[in-house]
Amino acid sequence: QDTQEKDKSIPPERAEEAKLKAKYPNLGQKPGGSDFLMKRLQKGQKYFDSGDYNMAKAKMKNKQLPSAGPDKNLVTGDHIPTPQDLPQRKSSLVTSKLAG
Amino acid sequence: FLGAGGGNDIQWCFSQVKGAVDDDVAEADIISTVEFNHSGELLATGDKGGRVVIFQQEQENKTQSHSRGEYNVYSTFQSHEPEFDYLKSLEIEEKINKIRWLPQKNAAQFLLSTNDKTIKLWKISERDKRPEGYNLKEEDGRYRDPTTVTTLRVPVFRPMDLMVEASPRRIFANAHTYHINSISINSDYETYLSADDLRINLWHLEITDRSFNIVDIKPANMEELTEVITAAEFHPNSCSTFVYSSSKGTIRLCDMRASALCDRHSKLFEEPEDPSNRSFFSEIISSISDVKFSHSGRYMMTRDYLSVKIWDLNMENRPVETYQVHEYLRSKLCSLYENDCIFDKFECCWNGSDRQVEFFSLIVMTGSYNNFFRMFDRNTKRDVTLEASRENNKPRTVLKPRKVCASGKRKKDEISVDSLDFNKKILHTAWHPKENIIAVATTNNLYIFQDKMN
């Protein structure tokens, strides 16, 4: 299938790679590799530290508590991670629409 | 069953579609696995919400000779629930990654379902009669005063409306640090394996408090991690043989008789790479997302991002056949990387066969984007692209083949690569073990197609 009439000399993958590097010049030199793998292994990691929680609470005692930001994954430091930031056990079990 | 021809000689017709029509898809409704049982009578789906829905094929109606039985809901239950591991600050999704059926041994049906961390054995049983006429209990369960009992009677079973009950019989937990991607039942029907990113464990179906680690590829120093396990499967006939695939496009075959820990493979299947073609994307697109043995076990097929490869177990240095699923995506890798689609994990499956003979592993089916799915006939080398869409839902109307125009002038009825909807992915498909009936899962709908019967 001759899909690359215009750049016969550059394989399509390489052309795509060049495009990507142009957009993200700081992209790691190691192709594929352990960045992806580490991210994959860390799937599901949330951050909750009771020390953070109590320190932030102490700092905030006179101010209003901030609600969880849009990025619930990063709850460290000044932001008080609340139990609402953590996934809840779903108490009501909704039947799948496939069974409807 | 299967005609002399292959994929293109089968004329696929729409049969049924399950699921909501609306475009606004709730996360929980995303289908994550589809599997027929060994007879094909039951079809199970798992979703992101941790639910399992089982459909049962109607008994064939002798007068309706133009179609095979339809699939109707048989049972549905919540298999897994979301959990939070407080010790590790880890959210554990309830998404069902895989379902595998056990062969039927008695009246009940059994299946294994797994999320990222825990495997469960579910028993699905029917109840169609109940005992009535107890001496000491009323029909509503209240106890009778024994002093009022003047005669004795023998309780009898009376018919009742069919009730299908699902109950968890075994919970296999706490054996995986990383995320489970595969489960596979051994041909001995007593043991099974579960594989996560770095380890594979062997379980006995009766024993939940112990499992044996048979593969461990975790490096001593995690900085040296270069490869993870992506799929694993037991050989269909040889109970000591299994394979596992990697993110680098290799497959290792291991024999459990060789040693307790199968870190050293017996065979390593790897296609040599052309170094001049190597790019940033090479390793990512070579990652194998699924591996399936053929019916006889002589061959296996692997799915990577752009192709399906068939390997002869006797030849390690290259596949015997390669089929391009959507080669036109090679010149779109940059944007597919940016929208994460390049990490989509497509599965693949063989046509059904009730013979364990190689001759019958003829057709390969796998999904693509835009709700397209592809079939490859190994004999004729022909392939076809079909679409799972509600627009094609007239029963007994043959599905029209689709064509993607990679470049140049687009013909009428062709769709250009840039018009493909990358949110409409078909990752999971299944083929009835004996008949030409296929189940194709779009994001939140399940389509069933049958071949046109005369």
XYZ file of C-alpha atoms in Angstrom:
554
model
C 0.000 0.000 0.000
C 1.754 3.133 -1.190
C 0.592 5.580 1.414
C 3.631 7.808 1.496
C 4.016 9.114 -2.024
C 5.510 12.392 -0.946
C 8.250 11.164 1.331
C 9.440 7.900 -0.102
C 12.755 8.362 1.612
C 11.356 8.693 5.150
C 9.464 5.756 6.611
C 6.099 6.938 8.025
C 7.077 6.047 11.578
C 10.142 8.243 11.411
C 8.134 11.119 9.987
C 5.716 10.778 12.900
C 8.605 10.643 15.325
C 9.975 13.887 13.900
C 6.568 15.495 14.323
C 6.447 14.418 17.956
C 9.956 15.618 18.713
C 9.128 18.954 17.141
C 6.195 19.331 19.498
C 7.927 17.994 22.575
C 11.661 18.624 22.297
C 12.273 17.453 25.856
C 10.830 14.024 25.248
C 13.073 11.341 26.714
C 15.765 9.924 24.532
C 14.918 6.396 25.520
C 12.229 5.198 23.137
C 9.190 3.656 24.813
C 10.978 2.409 27.844
C 10.682 2.669 31.516
C 8.812 5.985 31.782
C 5.709 4.335 30.418
C 6.284 1.202 32.381
C 6.695 3.002 35.681
C 3.545 5.004 35.003
C 1.730 1.779 34.215
C 2.890 0.111 37.398
C 1.802 3.075 39.462
C -1.717 3.157 38.142
C -4.165 3.759 40.933
C -1.703 5.491 43.197
C -3.317 8.192 45.248
C -1.646 10.293 47.868
C -3.012 10.610 51.343
C -0.812 11.373 54.239
C -2.291 11.826 57.685
C 0.607 14.106 58.617
C -0.146 16.344 55.644
C -3.777 16.244 56.573
C -3.265 17.358 60.147
C -0.679 20.017 59.341
C -2.810 21.520 56.624
C -5.794 21.423 58.930
C -3.841 23.282 61.614
C -2.739 25.930 59.120
C -6.228 26.322 57.800
C -8.079 26.487 61.068
C -9.054 30.109 60.605
C -9.738 29.906 56.915
C -12.420 28.065 55.042
C -11.540 24.539 54.038
C -10.774 24.328 50.330
C -12.780 21.833 48.409
C -11.098 19.198 46.327
C -9.604 20.587 43.172
C -10.278 19.152 39.756
C -7.217 16.966 39.947
C -8.075 14.653 42.760
C -4.947 12.663 42.244
C -2.614 15.177 43.803
C -3.535 15.745 47.387
C -0.419 16.601 49.278
C 0.960 19.578 51.138
C -1.318 22.537 51.665
C -4.396 21.023 50.225
C -6.256 19.057 52.812
C -7.088 15.660 51.470
C -10.530 14.878 52.691
C -12.202 11.515 52.813
C -14.339 12.787 49.911
C -11.215 12.842 47.767
C -10.888 9.139 48.183
C -13.089 6.820 46.184
C -16.174 5.761 47.999
C -17.450 2.266 48.175
C -20.506 2.317 46.018
C -23.353 1.440 48.274
C -26.182 1.309 45.754
C -25.652 -1.249 43.051
C -27.030 -0.119 39.745
C -27.847 -2.886 37.306
C -25.910 -2.867 34.067
C -27.726 -1.402 31.083
C -26.813 -4.522 29.127
C -29.336 -6.345 31.282
C -32.046 -3.763 30.717
C -20.651 -25.756 11.139
C -17.824 -23.953 9.363
C -18.108 -24.062 5.621
C -15.258 -24.942 3.358
C -14.592 -21.269 2.874
C -13.312 -18.856 5.449
C -13.868 -15.332 6.640
C -15.125 -13.954 3.402
C -17.390 -16.843 2.599
C -19.233 -16.304 5.823
C -21.928 -13.702 5.379
C -22.397 -11.944 8.643
C -25.798 -10.576 9.615
C -26.849 -8.455 12.517
C -28.654 -10.476 15.169
C -28.942 -8.464 18.381
C -27.569 -5.427 20.211
C -27.563 -4.987 24.001
C -27.061 -1.827 25.985
C -28.192 1.776 26.093
C -28.716 3.802 22.954
C -27.654 7.138 24.358
C -24.293 8.600 23.487
C -23.538 9.734 26.995
C -21.697 6.716 28.296
C -21.262 6.294 32.037
C -17.796 4.971 33.003
C -19.311 1.984 34.732
C -21.023 0.837 31.530
C -17.802 0.498 29.558
C -17.505 -3.180 28.607
C -14.139 -4.604 29.594
C -14.377 -8.287 28.703
C -16.544 -10.705 26.682
C -16.399 -14.496 26.836
C -18.487 -17.440 25.626
C -18.574 -20.544 27.807
C -17.366 -23.889 26.462
C -20.673 -24.879 24.904
C -21.491 -21.403 23.634
C -24.820 -21.473 25.392
C -23.733 -18.710 27.760
C -22.091 -15.388 26.971
C -20.603 -13.315 29.770
C -19.612 -9.669 29.799
C -17.749 -7.710 32.450
C -17.663 -3.945 32.768
C -15.803 -1.098 34.401
C -18.407 -0.954 37.142
C -17.417 -4.429 38.304
C -20.609 -6.063 37.054
C -21.021 -9.301 35.166
C -23.967 -9.894 32.843
C -24.551 -13.402 31.497
C -26.732 -14.060 28.467
C -28.170 -17.441 27.585
C -28.936 -18.694 24.114
C -32.546 -19.682 23.544
C -33.226 -23.254 22.669
C -33.468 -23.493 18.914
C -36.948 -23.185 17.642
C -37.488 -25.863 15.050
C -39.872 -23.705 13.073
C -37.470 -20.775 12.961
C -34.852 -22.452 10.869
C -33.499 -19.178 9.540
C -31.803 -18.123 12.700
C -30.091 -19.549 15.677
C -31.336 -18.876 19.171
C -31.170 -15.370 20.541
C -29.236 -14.446 23.634
C -31.267 -13.173 26.577
C -30.240 -12.061 30.035
C -29.731 -15.061 32.281
C -27.993 -13.592 35.315
C -26.353 -10.377 36.420
C -24.356 -9.679 39.543
C -21.814 -7.360 41.099
C -18.565 -9.260 40.922
C -16.095 -6.729 42.281
C -16.400 -3.467 44.162
C -13.983 -0.542 44.335
C -11.483 -0.748 47.150
C -8.876 1.500 48.666
C -5.675 0.060 50.031
C -4.942 2.522 52.815
C -1.557 1.066 53.544
C -0.277 1.706 50.039
C -2.556 4.633 49.165
C -3.719 2.624 46.226
C -7.093 2.828 44.586
C -8.234 -0.570 43.356
C -10.619 -0.381 40.444
C -13.597 -2.678 40.301
C -13.236 -3.050 36.561
C -13.444 -6.679 35.442
C -10.294 -7.342 33.423
C -11.042 -10.906 32.407
C -13.669 -13.605 32.699
C -12.863 -17.249 32.059
C -15.393 -20.062 32.198
C -14.719 -23.455 33.707
C -15.913 -26.465 31.722
C -19.244 -27.623 33.025
C -19.053 -30.576 35.418
C -22.540 -30.579 36.906
C -25.766 -28.599 36.763
C -24.110 -25.386 37.914
C -21.838 -23.134 35.853
C -18.604 -21.708 37.184
C -16.539 -18.773 36.031
C -13.479 -16.908 37.200
C -13.621 -13.138 37.112
C -10.797 -10.811 38.036
C -10.115 -7.151 38.619
C -6.613 -5.702 39.128
C -5.996 -7.508 42.387
C -8.509 -10.220 43.225
C -9.805 -13.260 41.367
C -13.181 -14.728 42.266
C -14.771 -18.044 41.438
C -18.495 -17.595 40.894
C -21.083 -20.354 40.892
C -24.148 -19.731 38.801
C -26.934 -22.150 39.589
C -30.557 -22.556 38.735
C -33.347 -23.116 41.134
C -36.646 -24.205 39.641
C -38.270 -26.022 42.519
C -38.687 -25.465 46.205
C -39.704 -27.644 49.114
C -43.195 -27.199 50.452
C -45.182 -28.820 53.176
C -42.936 -28.602 56.184
C -44.360 -29.820 59.433
C -42.993 -27.151 61.709
C -42.978 -24.118 59.367
C -45.741 -22.282 57.584
C -45.254 -21.461 53.912
C -44.257 -17.907 54.819
C -41.552 -19.149 57.167
C -43.254 -18.588 60.491
C -42.824 -21.409 62.904
C -45.828 -23.474 63.838
C -46.542 -24.266 67.445
C -45.557 -27.955 67.715
C -48.521 -28.651 69.972
C -50.876 -27.831 67.092
C -49.369 -30.472 64.855
C -51.647 -33.494 64.747
C -50.410 -35.304 61.653
C -47.094 -35.568 59.901
C -46.500 -35.105 56.209
C -43.487 -35.487 53.968
C -42.387 -32.203 52.392
C -42.332 -32.306 48.598
C -40.593 -30.295 45.890
C -42.901 -28.176 43.827
C -41.966 -26.238 40.700
C -41.328 -22.512 40.956
C -40.321 -19.769 38.526
C -36.745 -20.179 37.456
C -34.329 -18.311 39.647
C -30.682 -17.970 38.669
C -28.355 -17.347 41.554
C -24.741 -16.278 41.483
C -22.614 -16.827 44.553
C -18.902 -16.316 45.123
C -17.393 -19.678 46.032
C -13.728 -18.731 46.251
C -11.890 -15.467 46.640
C -8.251 -15.584 45.538
C -6.735 -12.472 47.015
C -3.518 -10.854 48.135
C -1.197 -12.498 45.660
C -0.568 -9.653 43.252
C 1.369 -6.488 43.923
C 0.842 -5.277 40.378
C -2.191 -5.260 38.123
C -3.635 -8.547 36.934
C -3.934 -8.635 33.143
C -4.689 -12.323 32.516
C -6.164 -15.461 33.966
C -6.020 -18.813 32.230
C -7.462 -22.145 33.296
C -5.206 -25.138 32.860
C -6.234 -28.134 30.785
C -6.121 -30.173 33.992
C -9.184 -28.190 35.101
C -7.735 -28.050 38.587
C -5.291 -25.190 38.415
C -5.123 -21.804 36.775
C -2.637 -19.003 36.364
C -2.965 -15.296 37.000
C -0.508 -12.806 35.548
C 0.261 -9.232 36.528
C 2.807 -6.805 35.078
C 5.768 -8.545 36.659
C 4.682 -11.901 38.039
C 2.678 -14.992 37.236
C 1.087 -17.126 39.926
C -0.308 -20.628 39.831
C -3.408 -21.436 41.854
C -5.439 -24.493 42.672
C -9.138 -23.823 42.210
C -9.911 -25.258 45.638
C -7.226 -23.394 47.564
C -7.412 -19.693 48.234
C -4.816 -19.114 50.903
C -1.835 -20.135 48.842
C -0.510 -19.671 45.341
C 2.799 -20.504 43.731
C 4.833 -17.890 41.963
C 6.028 -19.352 38.674
C 7.400 -16.301 36.878
C 9.014 -13.239 38.396
C 10.574 -10.651 36.122
C 10.864 -7.902 38.687
C 14.424 -6.562 38.561
C 16.315 -6.098 41.832
C 16.623 -2.440 40.945
C 13.410 -0.991 39.527
C 15.439 1.536 37.574
C 16.442 -1.374 35.372
C 12.870 -2.216 34.448
C 12.587 -2.459 30.691
C 9.803 -4.904 30.079
C 6.479 -5.992 31.614
C 4.205 -8.985 31.170
C 1.179 -8.150 29.073
C -0.717 -11.460 28.697
C -0.410 -15.126 29.608
C -2.179 -18.327 28.643
C -1.954 -22.033 29.325
C -1.473 -24.413 26.420
C -4.813 -26.029 25.488
C -3.527 -29.597 25.849
C -0.224 -29.621 27.661
C -0.884 -28.907 31.308
C 2.683 -27.969 32.120
C 3.106 -25.464 29.288
C 2.152 -21.814 29.219
C 3.201 -18.682 27.378
C 3.471 -15.052 28.353
C 3.898 -11.996 26.176
C 5.738 -8.771 26.907
C 5.621 -5.056 26.251
C 8.622 -5.525 23.973
C 6.810 -7.808 21.572
C 8.315 -11.088 22.716
C 6.591 -14.280 23.789
C 8.129 -16.772 26.166
C 7.023 -20.369 26.422
C 7.656 -22.016 29.757
C 7.487 -25.569 31.006
C 6.616 -25.984 34.667
C 8.349 -29.355 34.753
C 11.696 -27.690 34.141
C 11.817 -25.861 37.455
C 9.627 -24.430 40.161
C 10.332 -20.870 39.066
C 10.026 -20.546 35.315
C 12.162 -17.451 34.938
C 14.160 -19.166 32.237
C 12.011 -19.724 29.235
C 12.019 -22.882 27.180
C 11.366 -20.906 24.015
C 11.587 -17.237 23.142
C 9.550 -16.012 20.188
C 10.743 -12.750 18.742
C 10.709 -11.247 15.300
C 13.977 -9.526 14.472
C 13.549 -5.818 14.053
C 14.765 -3.853 11.077
C 17.049 -1.292 12.738
C 16.559 1.210 9.943
C 12.858 1.324 10.794
C 13.325 1.904 14.472
C 11.642 4.972 15.908
C 10.388 6.340 19.188
C 7.184 4.411 18.590
C 8.661 1.040 17.680
C 8.636 -0.473 21.120
C 5.248 0.926 22.054
C 3.516 -0.464 18.983
C 5.282 -3.798 19.314
C 3.821 -4.331 22.774
C 1.625 -7.421 22.641
C -1.863 -6.841 24.002
C -3.212 -10.387 23.643
C -2.003 -13.926 23.033
C -4.219 -16.888 22.118
C -3.295 -20.479 21.344
C -4.930 -22.116 18.356
C -7.303 -25.003 19.039
C -4.689 -27.697 18.644
C -1.992 -25.731 20.400
C 0.356 -26.004 17.447
C 0.103 -22.255 16.766
C -0.508 -19.113 18.750
C -1.531 -15.660 17.689
C -0.458 -12.332 19.138
C -1.963 -8.878 18.741
C 0.181 -5.786 18.780
C -0.971 -2.282 17.991
C -1.054 -2.541 14.226
C -1.067 -6.247 13.429
C -1.922 -9.825 14.293
C 0.852 -12.405 14.040
C 0.547 -16.169 13.881
C 3.439 -18.124 15.339
C 4.305 -21.765 14.879
C 5.430 -23.088 18.250
C 8.227 -24.875 16.437
C 9.678 -21.676 15.038
C 10.922 -18.995 17.376
C 12.657 -16.575 15.106
C 9.697 -15.119 13.258
C 5.937 -15.432 12.888
C 4.608 -17.614 10.087
C 1.920 -15.123 9.143
C 1.346 -11.416 9.768
C -1.927 -9.619 9.146
C -2.174 -5.832 9.082
C -5.161 -4.628 11.017
C -4.960 -0.902 10.278
C -1.607 -0.116 8.711
C -2.894 3.353 7.718
C -2.439 4.350 11.365
C 1.324 4.156 11.027
C 1.355 7.681 9.639
C -0.842 8.903 12.489
C 1.276 7.653 15.362
C 2.127 11.132 16.580
C -1.480 12.081 17.268
C -2.327 8.580 18.497
C 0.446 8.987 21.036
C -0.868 12.369 22.083
C -4.394 11.101 22.652
C -3.131 7.914 24.316
C -4.806 5.675 21.737
C -1.440 4.130 20.978
C -1.760 2.365 24.353
C -5.126 0.782 23.552
C -5.117 -2.950 24.185
C -6.901 -4.832 21.448
C -7.749 -8.490 21.867
C -7.958 -11.123 19.169
C -9.739 -14.433 18.790
C -9.954 -17.517 16.635
C -13.052 -18.852 14.942
C -14.881 -21.548 16.885
C -14.221 -25.182 16.394
C -15.337 -28.305 18.141
C -12.346 -30.192 16.928
C -8.891 -29.943 18.366
C -7.458 -30.138 14.899
C -5.353 -27.432 13.327
C -7.301 -27.448 10.107
C -10.101 -25.679 11.890
C -8.219 -22.656 13.209
C -8.866 -20.749 10.057
C -10.053 -17.270 10.860
C -8.735 -14.489 13.018
C -10.941 -11.717 14.361
C -9.849 -8.497 16.028
C -11.149 -4.996 16.622
C -10.156 -1.545 15.423
C -11.435 2.046 15.628
C -14.628 3.640 14.378
C -16.427 0.528 15.644
C -14.802 -1.459 12.875
C -13.636 -5.018 13.344
C -11.543 -7.156 11.049
C -11.422 -10.776 10.013
C -8.576 -12.584 8.291
C -8.921 -15.905 6.525
C -5.677 -17.851 6.812
C -6.465 -20.078 3.854
C -7.613 -17.613 1.239
C -5.573 -14.741 2.684
C -8.605 -12.534 2.224
C -9.723 -10.079 4.861
C -12.818 -8.057 5.566
C -13.675 -4.976 7.599
C -17.110 -4.842 9.190
C -18.818 -2.285 11.379
C -20.819 -2.655 14.587
C -23.443 0.021 14.290
C -27.105 0.390 15.058
C -27.591 1.664 11.522
C -27.000 -1.835 10.224
C -29.465 -3.505 12.494
C -31.879 -5.213 10.188
C -31.841 -8.923 10.993
C -30.813 -11.199 8.155
C -29.371 -8.307 6.163
C -25.792 -9.091 5.327
C -23.272 -6.588 6.730
C -21.629 -4.487 4.102
C -17.823 -4.548 4.109
C -16.188 -1.224 4.982
C -13.098 0.310 3.505
C -10.746 2.930 4.875
C -9.098 5.236 2.392
C -5.548 5.825 3.564
C -4.660 8.562 1.152
C -5.503 9.986 -2.199
C -8.932 10.254 -3.632
C -11.623 8.782 -1.464
C -14.075 6.604 -3.278
C -17.762 6.668 -2.506
C -18.571 4.593 0.604
C -14.981 4.718 1.757
C -14.078 6.546 4.911
C -10.903 8.565 5.199
C -8.449 7.981 8.028
C -8.994 11.461 9.374
C -12.717 10.841 9.719
C -12.279 7.772 11.896
C -13.700 8.098 15.385
C -10.918 7.018 17.745
C -13.284 7.029 20.697
C -15.228 4.184 19.150
C -12.896 1.296 19.819
C -13.629 -2.381 19.591
C -11.190 -3.944 22.036
C -13.106 -7.115 22.933
C -14.595 -9.702 20.624
C -15.529 -13.350 21.073
C -16.413 -16.198 18.739
C -18.902 -18.911 19.704
C -16.915 -22.122 20.286
C -18.917 -24.169 17.798
C -21.073 -21.972 15.600
C -20.622 -18.912 13.456
C -21.920 -16.509 16.039
C -19.760 -13.622 17.202
C -20.045 -11.148 20.052
C -18.503 -7.728 19.471
C -18.273 -5.129 22.206
C -18.254 -1.447 21.372
C -17.690 0.990 24.235
C -20.945 0.225 26.017
C -22.942 -1.977 23.657
C -22.732 -5.656 22.870
C -23.474 -6.718 19.302
C -24.213 -10.273 18.264
C -23.810 -11.269 14.640
C -24.602 -14.603 13.002
C -23.839 -15.996 9.627
C -26.667 -16.001 7.137
C -28.286 -19.380 7.214
C -29.964 -20.614 4.067
